[in-house]
């Protein structure tokens, strides 16, 4: 009886041991399998994450490069690198930026990346009117809405008005017969009404509403565009655009007298744009370099292509072989100028004629009466003559003469004008982030 009980106890202990062993083995096997499965899932997830990253970043970089290089992208692009990535491109009018966003997915892994592209730094026009040593003259009722800065004399007639500050630099700077709503700086101030403070050393016949103080010499300032930048724009046109050779010109002129689109082109002769019939509209898709004269006849309309958004366009008259009697721009009465529709988009007419700076009498840019619009005039070495009843955004030249009832109204968008080509064109990356 005792032997039987001992055997029973031994059998029960063995059974218990086996049960515990099986349970422990099962638990260990379960834990090991879970660990292996977890490791396999982790490896798979890491692989998917790497593929997603590769797919998202490569697709985003590709779209960004293409847009910065001037290519046109559709609103949505699907690419397949290591996985499927959908890239969307959207324009933000308020900030004049492009948003490029890529959504990549591999397996259960998802990645969203975004780039914000803005226009690059441009040319700054800080004054409604700015001149070199030739100075400027305002005839009766001519008006500048904005500040005026001159390295030469400032002369007015009758009711000439500057709605802002007037500065004539250097030890011989002078302001005569000007009504300025702001302050004035010049060595000599004569016959002027200054509503703000006046800083001058000699003068008579003035009315100063503010405080009169001695003038401390202000150094002359460089004009915003130098010859190096103009050359860079011209080279960019040749590099990216096309050439209309002199063989395609008739009698030395390339004539446009019907609605057309034109841009990013060098014209190796004179350019004439003539209104025929009710209207002639030239849509500017890029900048133009003319190695001769530019003539706008009978009042055509020039406008920037809406696709250029916040960018501006140059029409350059520059004949390197003749900058004394050529490289001129003439604008007929009632010519209209229109930007892309964006507040920072303008048309700039630029002449490289050097006659005025060298003491000659040739006019670099002449604009007839009643012309108006989103227009900038620039002749860094030449004289600009502005007819009666002209409405412009900014004028810069070696010497400027403004006619009766003309109004130059400075636009704050001129603080950073981005042109379609050259060093100031293109895009910069404003932001790059992962959502």
Short mmCIF file of C-alpha atoms in Angstrom, two decimals:
data_model
loop_
_atom_site.label_atom_id
_atom_site.label_comp_id
_atom_site.label_asym_id
_atom_site.label_seq_id
_atom_site.Cartn_x
_atom_site.Cartn_y
_atom_site.Cartn_z
CA UNK A 1 0.00 0.00 0.00
CA UNK A 2 2.82 2.32 0.74
CA UNK A 3 4.61 1.31 -2.44
CA UNK A 4 1.52 2.05 -4.52
CA UNK A 5 1.10 5.52 -3.00
CA UNK A 6 4.75 6.31 -3.64
CA UNK A 7 4.44 5.28 -7.29
CA UNK A 8 1.27 7.38 -7.67
CA UNK A 9 3.00 10.43 -6.24
CA UNK A 10 6.00 9.91 -8.51
CA UNK A 11 3.72 9.62 -11.58
CA UNK A 12 1.79 12.75 -10.61
CA UNK A 13 5.01 14.72 -10.16
CA UNK A 14 6.25 13.59 -13.58
CA UNK A 15 2.95 14.55 -15.17
CA UNK A 16 3.11 17.96 -13.52
CA UNK A 17 6.66 18.45 -14.68
CA UNK A 18 5.73 17.54 -18.23
CA UNK A 19 2.78 19.94 -18.14
CA UNK A 20 4.93 22.78 -16.84
CA UNK A 21 7.62 21.96 -19.39
CA UNK A 22 5.11 21.99 -22.25
CA UNK A 23 3.62 25.26 -21.02
CA UNK A 24 7.04 26.88 -20.58
CA UNK A 25 8.14 25.63 -23.99
CA UNK A 26 4.95 26.95 -25.57
CA UNK A 27 5.36 30.30 -23.87
CA UNK A 28 8.99 30.50 -24.93
CA UNK A 29 8.10 29.47 -28.46
CA UNK A 30 5.31 32.07 -28.50
CA UNK A 31 7.63 34.76 -27.21
CA UNK A 32 10.34 33.83 -29.69
CA UNK A 33 7.87 33.77 -32.57
CA UNK A 34 6.50 37.14 -31.53
CA UNK A 35 9.99 38.55 -31.35
CA UNK A 36 10.87 37.18 -34.77
CA UNK A 37 7.58 38.43 -36.22
CA UNK A 38 8.10 41.82 -34.60
CA UNK A 39 11.63 41.99 -35.97
CA UNK A 40 10.40 40.99 -39.41
CA UNK A 41 7.67 43.65 -39.24
CA UNK A 42 10.20 46.23 -38.08
CA UNK A 43 12.54 45.36 -40.92
CA UNK A 44 9.65 45.52 -43.37
CA UNK A 45 8.45 48.82 -41.91
CA UNK A 46 11.97 50.27 -42.05
CA UNK A 47 12.31 49.15 -45.64
CA UNK A 48 8.93 50.72 -46.51
CA UNK A 49 9.90 53.91 -44.72
CA UNK A 50 13.14 54.13 -46.67
CA UNK A 51 11.32 53.49 -49.94
CA UNK A 52 8.68 56.08 -49.03
CA UNK A 53 11.35 58.62 -48.18
CA UNK A 54 13.14 57.94 -51.46
CA UNK A 55 9.93 58.18 -53.45
CA UNK A 56 8.72 61.37 -51.76
CA UNK A 57 12.02 63.26 -51.77
CA UNK A 58 13.02 62.35 -55.32
CA UNK A 59 9.59 63.28 -56.70
CA UNK A 60 9.59 66.56 -54.76
CA UNK A 61 13.11 67.47 -55.85
CA UNK A 62 12.30 66.65 -59.47
CA UNK A 63 9.19 68.86 -59.50
CA UNK A 64 11.03 71.68 -57.70
CA UNK A 65 13.94 71.59 -60.13
CA UNK A 66 11.65 71.58 -63.16
CA UNK A 67 9.64 74.57 -61.92
CA UNK A 68 12.79 76.52 -61.01
CA UNK A 69 14.20 75.72 -64.45
CA UNK A 70 11.20 77.31 -66.12
CA UNK A 71 9.24 74.21 -67.14
CA UNK A 72 5.47 74.19 -66.96
CA UNK A 73 4.04 71.54 -64.62
CA UNK A 74 0.51 70.22 -64.50
CA UNK A 75 -1.38 70.59 -61.23
CA UNK A 76 -0.89 66.93 -60.37
CA UNK A 77 1.96 64.57 -61.33
CA UNK A 78 2.16 60.87 -60.41
CA UNK A 79 5.64 59.32 -60.33
CA UNK A 80 6.87 55.85 -59.38
CA UNK A 81 10.38 55.47 -58.01
CA UNK A 82 10.41 53.03 -55.10
CA UNK A 83 6.73 53.59 -54.54
CA UNK A 84 3.90 55.75 -55.84
CA UNK A 85 4.15 59.48 -55.18
CA UNK A 86 1.57 62.08 -56.15
CA UNK A 87 2.95 65.62 -56.53
CA UNK A 88 0.64 68.62 -56.65
CA UNK A 89 1.63 72.16 -57.65
CA UNK A 90 -0.52 75.10 -56.59
CA UNK A 91 -0.07 78.87 -56.89
CA UNK A 92 -0.76 81.15 -53.90
CA UNK A 93 -1.72 84.58 -55.32
CA UNK A 94 -1.66 86.44 -52.00
CA UNK A 95 2.03 85.76 -51.40
CA UNK A 96 3.02 85.13 -55.04
CA UNK A 97 4.41 81.72 -54.13
CA UNK A 98 4.19 78.17 -55.44
CA UNK A 99 3.42 75.26 -53.12
CA UNK A 100 4.78 71.87 -54.25
CA UNK A 101 3.55 68.94 -52.17
CA UNK A 102 4.35 65.24 -52.56
CA UNK A 103 2.34 62.42 -50.96
CA UNK A 104 4.21 59.10 -51.18
CA UNK A 105 2.93 55.70 -50.05
CA UNK A 106 4.64 52.31 -49.86
CA UNK A 107 2.69 49.55 -48.14
CA UNK A 108 1.32 50.98 -44.90
CA UNK A 109 3.91 53.80 -44.76
CA UNK A 110 2.93 57.32 -45.82
CA UNK A 111 5.06 60.49 -46.15
CA UNK A 112 4.07 64.06 -47.09
CA UNK A 113 6.71 66.67 -47.98
CA UNK A 114 6.22 70.31 -49.01
CA UNK A 115 8.33 72.99 -50.67
CA UNK A 116 7.39 76.68 -50.90
CA UNK A 117 8.95 78.53 -53.84
CA UNK A 118 9.00 82.32 -54.00
CA UNK A 119 10.38 84.70 -56.58
CA UNK A 120 14.03 85.66 -56.17
CA UNK A 121 15.26 89.03 -54.98
CA UNK A 122 14.80 91.65 -57.66
CA UNK A 123 15.78 95.19 -58.59
CA UNK A 124 14.77 97.85 -56.06
CA UNK A 125 13.30 101.13 -57.30
CA UNK A 126 13.13 103.30 -54.19
CA UNK A 127 11.87 106.53 -55.76
CA UNK A 128 9.09 107.66 -58.03
CA UNK A 129 11.71 109.60 -59.95
CA UNK A 130 15.51 109.30 -59.77
CA UNK A 131 18.16 110.94 -61.94
CA UNK A 132 21.88 111.05 -62.39
CA UNK A 133 23.92 114.24 -62.73
CA UNK A 134 21.61 115.63 -65.42
CA UNK A 135 18.86 116.30 -62.87
CA UNK A 136 15.19 116.76 -63.75
CA UNK A 137 12.68 119.42 -64.66
CA UNK A 138 8.95 119.52 -63.99
CA UNK A 139 6.81 121.83 -66.11
CA UNK A 140 3.48 123.35 -65.03
CA UNK A 141 1.18 120.98 -63.11
CA UNK A 142 3.55 118.04 -63.45
CA UNK A 143 3.36 115.84 -60.35
CA UNK A 144 5.36 113.10 -58.70
CA UNK A 145 3.48 111.00 -56.17
CA UNK A 146 6.38 109.62 -54.17
CA UNK A 147 9.90 110.70 -53.26
CA UNK A 148 12.28 112.23 -55.82
CA UNK A 149 16.07 111.84 -55.69
CA UNK A 150 18.55 113.56 -57.99
CA UNK A 151 22.32 113.71 -58.28
CA UNK A 152 21.75 116.96 -60.20
CA UNK A 153 19.43 119.98 -59.94
CA UNK A 154 15.66 119.81 -59.43
CA UNK A 155 13.75 122.54 -61.28
CA UNK A 156 10.03 123.20 -61.39
CA UNK A 157 7.62 125.67 -62.94
CA UNK A 158 4.44 127.18 -61.57
CA UNK A 159 2.55 124.51 -59.65
CA UNK A 160 4.98 121.60 -60.00
CA UNK A 161 4.28 119.23 -57.14
CA UNK A 162 6.22 116.45 -55.43
CA UNK A 163 4.01 114.47 -53.03
CA UNK A 164 6.89 113.34 -50.87
CA UNK A 165 10.51 114.28 -50.22
CA UNK A 166 12.86 116.00 -52.65
CA UNK A 167 16.63 115.44 -52.52
CA UNK A 168 19.30 117.11 -54.65
CA UNK A 169 22.70 115.72 -53.65
CA UNK A 170 26.25 116.99 -53.57
CA UNK A 171 27.73 120.36 -52.58
CA UNK A 172 26.07 122.08 -55.58
CA UNK A 173 22.64 120.45 -55.23
CA UNK A 174 19.73 122.81 -55.88
CA UNK A 175 15.92 122.83 -55.77
CA UNK A 176 14.01 125.62 -57.52
CA UNK A 177 10.27 126.40 -57.78
CA UNK A 178 9.07 123.13 -56.27
CA UNK A 179 6.13 122.44 -53.96
CA UNK A 180 6.96 119.38 -51.84
CA UNK A 181 4.57 117.88 -49.30
CA UNK A 182 7.48 116.24 -47.50
CA UNK A 183 10.93 117.55 -46.65
CA UNK A 184 13.69 118.86 -48.90
CA UNK A 185 17.51 118.58 -48.95
CA UNK A 186 19.74 120.76 -51.16
CA UNK A 187 22.59 123.20 -50.80
CA UNK A 188 20.49 125.85 -52.57
CA UNK A 189 16.71 126.23 -52.20
CA UNK A 190 14.88 128.93 -54.13
CA UNK A 191 11.22 129.88 -54.64
CA UNK A 192 9.89 126.64 -53.17
CA UNK A 193 7.13 125.66 -50.75
CA UNK A 194 8.22 122.84 -48.45
CA UNK A 195 5.51 121.50 -46.15
CA UNK A 196 7.96 119.47 -44.08
CA UNK A 197 11.45 120.39 -42.93
CA UNK A 198 13.98 122.03 -45.24
CA UNK A 199 17.72 121.47 -45.12
CA UNK A 200 19.60 124.11 -47.15
CA UNK A 201 22.42 126.62 -46.86
CA UNK A 202 21.52 129.39 -49.29
CA UNK A 203 18.31 130.51 -50.99
CA UNK A 204 15.41 132.94 -51.02
CA UNK A 205 11.68 133.19 -51.66
CA UNK A 206 10.89 129.96 -49.82
CA UNK A 207 7.98 128.95 -47.59
CA UNK A 208 8.92 126.26 -45.08
CA UNK A 209 6.11 124.95 -42.90
CA UNK A 210 8.47 122.85 -40.81
CA UNK A 211 11.94 123.63 -39.51
CA UNK A 212 14.75 125.12 -41.59
CA UNK A 213 18.20 123.67 -40.88
CA UNK A 214 21.66 123.73 -42.47
CA UNK A 215 22.27 121.25 -45.27
CA UNK A 216 24.93 118.60 -44.72
CA UNK A 217 26.14 117.21 -48.03
CA UNK A 218 24.38 114.04 -49.13
CA UNK A 219 26.50 111.87 -51.39
CA UNK A 220 25.21 111.07 -54.90
CA UNK A 221 23.60 107.65 -55.25
CA UNK A 222 24.07 105.07 -57.97
CA UNK A 223 21.08 104.29 -60.16
CA UNK A 224 19.45 100.90 -59.42
CA UNK A 225 20.54 99.13 -62.64
CA UNK A 226 24.12 99.15 -63.89
CA UNK A 227 25.54 98.08 -67.25
CA UNK A 228 26.68 94.72 -65.86
CA UNK A 229 23.12 93.78 -65.00
CA UNK A 230 21.82 94.88 -68.39
CA UNK A 231 24.46 92.73 -70.07
CA UNK A 232 23.44 89.77 -67.89
CA UNK A 233 19.81 90.20 -69.00
CA UNK A 234 20.87 90.33 -72.64
CA UNK A 235 23.00 87.21 -72.30
CA UNK A 236 20.12 85.40 -70.60
CA UNK A 237 17.83 86.22 -73.52
CA UNK A 238 20.35 84.71 -75.95
CA UNK A 239 20.95 81.68 -73.73
CA UNK A 240 17.31 80.76 -73.16
CA UNK A 241 15.54 82.36 -76.09
CA UNK A 242 15.73 82.79 -79.85
CA UNK A 243 17.10 85.30 -82.34
CA UNK A 244 15.33 87.16 -85.12
CA UNK A 245 18.23 87.90 -87.51
CA UNK A 246 18.53 91.01 -89.64
CA UNK A 247 17.67 88.88 -92.67
CA UNK A 248 14.09 88.67 -91.37
CA UNK A 249 13.84 92.47 -91.14
CA UNK A 250 12.57 94.69 -93.94
CA UNK A 251 14.47 97.90 -94.51
CA UNK A 252 16.17 97.49 -91.17
CA UNK A 253 12.85 97.11 -89.27
CA UNK A 254 10.97 94.22 -87.74
CA UNK A 255 7.31 95.26 -87.89
CA UNK A 256 4.45 94.00 -85.72
CA UNK A 257 1.04 95.41 -86.69
CA UNK A 258 -1.40 92.74 -85.49
CA UNK A 259 -2.17 90.90 -82.27
CA UNK A 260 0.71 88.64 -81.36
CA UNK A 261 2.69 87.09 -78.49
CA UNK A 262 6.41 87.73 -78.29
CA UNK A 263 9.15 87.30 -75.72
CA UNK A 264 12.51 85.91 -74.77
CA UNK A 265 13.95 87.00 -78.09
CA UNK A 266 16.80 89.10 -79.51
CA UNK A 267 15.84 91.20 -82.55
CA UNK A 268 18.86 92.20 -84.64
CA UNK A 269 17.36 95.36 -86.14
CA UNK A 270 14.84 98.07 -85.18
CA UNK A 271 11.53 96.99 -83.66
CA UNK A 272 8.32 98.74 -84.70
CA UNK A 273 5.00 97.92 -83.04
CA UNK A 274 2.16 99.71 -84.82
CA UNK A 275 -1.51 99.83 -84.01
CA UNK A 276 -3.74 99.06 -86.97
CA UNK A 277 -7.53 99.10 -86.88
CA UNK A 278 -9.32 99.26 -83.56
CA UNK A 279 -6.39 97.85 -81.58
CA UNK A 280 -3.13 95.96 -81.73
CA UNK A 281 -2.24 93.96 -78.61
CA UNK A 282 1.21 92.51 -78.05
CA UNK A 283 1.38 89.97 -75.23
CA UNK A 284 4.86 89.81 -73.74
CA UNK A 285 5.83 86.28 -72.74
CA UNK A 286 9.38 87.26 -71.81
CA UNK A 287 11.99 89.96 -72.22
CA UNK A 288 13.11 91.40 -75.56
CA UNK A 289 16.50 92.79 -76.62
CA UNK A 290 16.51 95.02 -79.68
CA UNK A 291 19.89 95.91 -81.22
CA UNK A 292 18.48 99.13 -82.65
CA UNK A 293 15.56 101.44 -81.87
CA UNK A 294 12.13 100.59 -80.46
CA UNK A 295 9.13 102.48 -81.85
CA UNK A 296 5.57 102.12 -80.56
CA UNK A 297 3.32 103.77 -83.15
CA UNK A 298 -0.33 104.86 -83.25
CA UNK A 299 -1.03 103.75 -79.66
CA UNK A 300 -0.77 99.94 -79.46
CA UNK A 301 -1.26 97.99 -76.23
CA UNK A 302 1.51 95.98 -74.57
CA UNK A 303 0.72 93.59 -71.75
CA UNK A 304 2.56 90.95 -69.72
CA UNK A 305 1.34 87.39 -70.18
CA UNK A 306 -0.80 86.44 -67.13
CA UNK A 307 1.20 83.21 -66.71
CA UNK A 308 4.20 85.30 -65.56
CA UNK A 309 2.22 86.31 -62.43
CA UNK A 310 4.40 88.59 -60.27
CA UNK A 311 7.27 88.91 -62.72
CA UNK A 312 8.04 91.91 -64.91
CA UNK A 313 9.33 92.17 -68.48
CA UNK A 314 12.06 94.32 -70.03
CA UNK A 315 12.16 95.76 -73.54
CA UNK A 316 15.81 96.73 -74.03
CA UNK A 317 17.01 99.03 -76.82
CA UNK A 318 20.76 98.52 -76.98
CA UNK A 319 22.91 98.68 -80.07
CA UNK A 320 26.45 98.17 -78.71
CA UNK A 321 27.86 99.49 -81.99
CA UNK A 322 25.95 102.80 -81.69
CA UNK A 323 24.82 104.15 -78.34
CA UNK A 324 24.92 107.80 -79.46
CA UNK A 325 22.37 107.99 -82.29
CA UNK A 326 20.77 104.55 -81.87
CA UNK A 327 19.47 102.50 -78.89
CA UNK A 328 16.47 104.86 -78.60
CA UNK A 329 12.82 104.32 -77.65
CA UNK A 330 9.87 106.38 -78.92
CA UNK A 331 6.34 105.88 -77.65
CA UNK A 332 3.40 107.35 -79.54
CA UNK A 333 0.40 109.04 -77.97
CA UNK A 334 -2.13 106.90 -76.08
CA UNK A 335 0.01 103.76 -75.87
CA UNK A 336 -1.19 101.42 -73.08
CA UNK A 337 0.92 99.25 -70.80
CA UNK A 338 -0.48 96.46 -68.63
CA UNK A 339 1.16 94.03 -66.21
CA UNK A 340 0.14 90.41 -65.76
CA UNK A 341 -2.64 91.37 -63.37
CA UNK A 342 -0.43 90.87 -60.32
CA UNK A 343 0.35 94.08 -58.38
CA UNK A 344 4.11 93.51 -58.72
CA UNK A 345 4.14 93.01 -62.49
CA UNK A 346 5.32 95.86 -64.75
CA UNK A 347 6.75 96.58 -68.19
CA UNK A 348 10.11 98.33 -68.26
CA UNK A 349 11.40 100.14 -71.33
CA UNK A 350 15.19 100.47 -71.05
CA UNK A 351 17.45 102.48 -73.33
CA UNK A 352 21.25 102.25 -73.36
CA UNK A 353 21.65 105.48 -75.36
CA UNK A 354 24.52 107.51 -73.84
CA UNK A 355 24.15 110.87 -75.60
CA UNK A 356 22.96 112.90 -72.59
CA UNK A 357 25.69 111.65 -70.30
CA UNK A 358 28.32 112.55 -72.92
CA UNK A 359 26.92 116.06 -73.43
CA UNK A 360 24.81 115.34 -76.53
CA UNK A 361 21.23 116.36 -77.32
CA UNK A 362 19.78 113.02 -78.45
CA UNK A 363 16.76 111.84 -76.43
CA UNK A 364 17.01 108.25 -75.23
CA UNK A 365 13.31 107.75 -74.45
CA UNK A 366 10.45 109.93 -75.65
CA UNK A 367 6.89 109.16 -74.58
CA UNK A 368 3.93 110.95 -76.17
CA UNK A 369 0.94 112.37 -74.39
CA UNK A 370 -1.87 110.34 -72.79
CA UNK A 371 0.15 107.12 -72.52
CA UNK A 372 -0.36 105.24 -69.27
CA UNK A 373 -0.19 101.98 -67.35
CA UNK A 374 2.14 99.66 -65.45
CA UNK A 375 5.20 101.24 -67.03
CA UNK A 376 8.76 101.90 -65.85
CA UNK A 377 11.14 104.03 -67.92
CA UNK A 378 14.89 103.62 -67.54
CA UNK A 379 17.77 105.37 -69.29
CA UNK A 380 20.78 105.29 -66.99
CA UNK A 381 22.98 107.24 -69.42
CA UNK A 382 20.35 109.12 -71.42
CA UNK A 383 17.62 111.75 -71.37
CA UNK A 384 13.94 110.91 -70.94
CA UNK A 385 11.27 113.29 -72.26
CA UNK A 386 7.76 112.74 -70.90
CA UNK A 387 4.89 114.40 -72.76
CA UNK A 388 1.70 115.88 -71.36
CA UNK A 389 -0.82 113.84 -69.37
CA UNK A 390 1.36 110.77 -68.89
CA UNK A 391 0.68 108.33 -66.05
CA UNK A 392 3.63 106.11 -65.10
CA UNK A 393 4.91 104.14 -62.09
CA UNK A 394 8.57 105.17 -62.00
CA UNK A 395 11.15 106.97 -64.13
CA UNK A 396 14.94 106.73 -63.84
CA UNK A 397 17.46 108.40 -66.10
CA UNK A 398 20.55 110.59 -66.43
CA UNK A 399 18.24 113.54 -67.14
CA UNK A 400 14.43 113.72 -67.09
CA UNK A 401 11.95 116.31 -68.37
CA UNK A 402 8.32 115.89 -67.32
CA UNK A 403 5.51 117.62 -69.27
CA UNK A 404 2.31 119.37 -68.16
CA UNK A 405 -0.26 117.45 -66.12
CA UNK A 406 1.82 114.27 -66.12
CA UNK A 407 1.73 112.11 -63.00
CA UNK A 408 4.44 109.68 -61.91
CA UNK A 409 2.87 107.64 -59.12
CA UNK A 410 5.26 105.43 -57.21
CA UNK A 411 4.03 101.90 -56.52
CA UNK A 412 5.23 100.06 -53.40
CA UNK A 413 5.63 96.95 -55.55
CA UNK A 414 8.67 98.66 -57.07
CA UNK A 415 10.70 97.95 -53.94
CA UNK A 416 11.36 94.46 -55.33
CA UNK A 417 10.80 94.11 -59.08
CA UNK A 418 11.59 90.62 -60.35
CA UNK A 419 12.21 90.35 -64.09
CA UNK A 420 11.74 87.26 -66.22
CA UNK A 421 15.42 86.73 -66.96
CA UNK A 422 18.86 87.49 -65.62
CA UNK A 423 20.32 87.39 -62.11
CA UNK A 424 17.20 88.69 -60.42
CA UNK A 425 14.83 86.26 -62.14
CA UNK A 426 13.74 82.77 -61.12
CA UNK A 427 12.75 81.28 -57.79
CA UNK A 428 14.20 80.77 -54.33
CA UNK A 429 13.18 78.09 -51.82
CA UNK A 430 11.32 79.81 -49.01
CA UNK A 431 10.53 76.68 -46.98
CA UNK A 432 10.94 72.88 -47.08
CA UNK A 433 9.17 70.77 -44.46
CA UNK A 434 7.53 67.44 -43.68
CA UNK A 435 3.92 67.23 -42.58
#
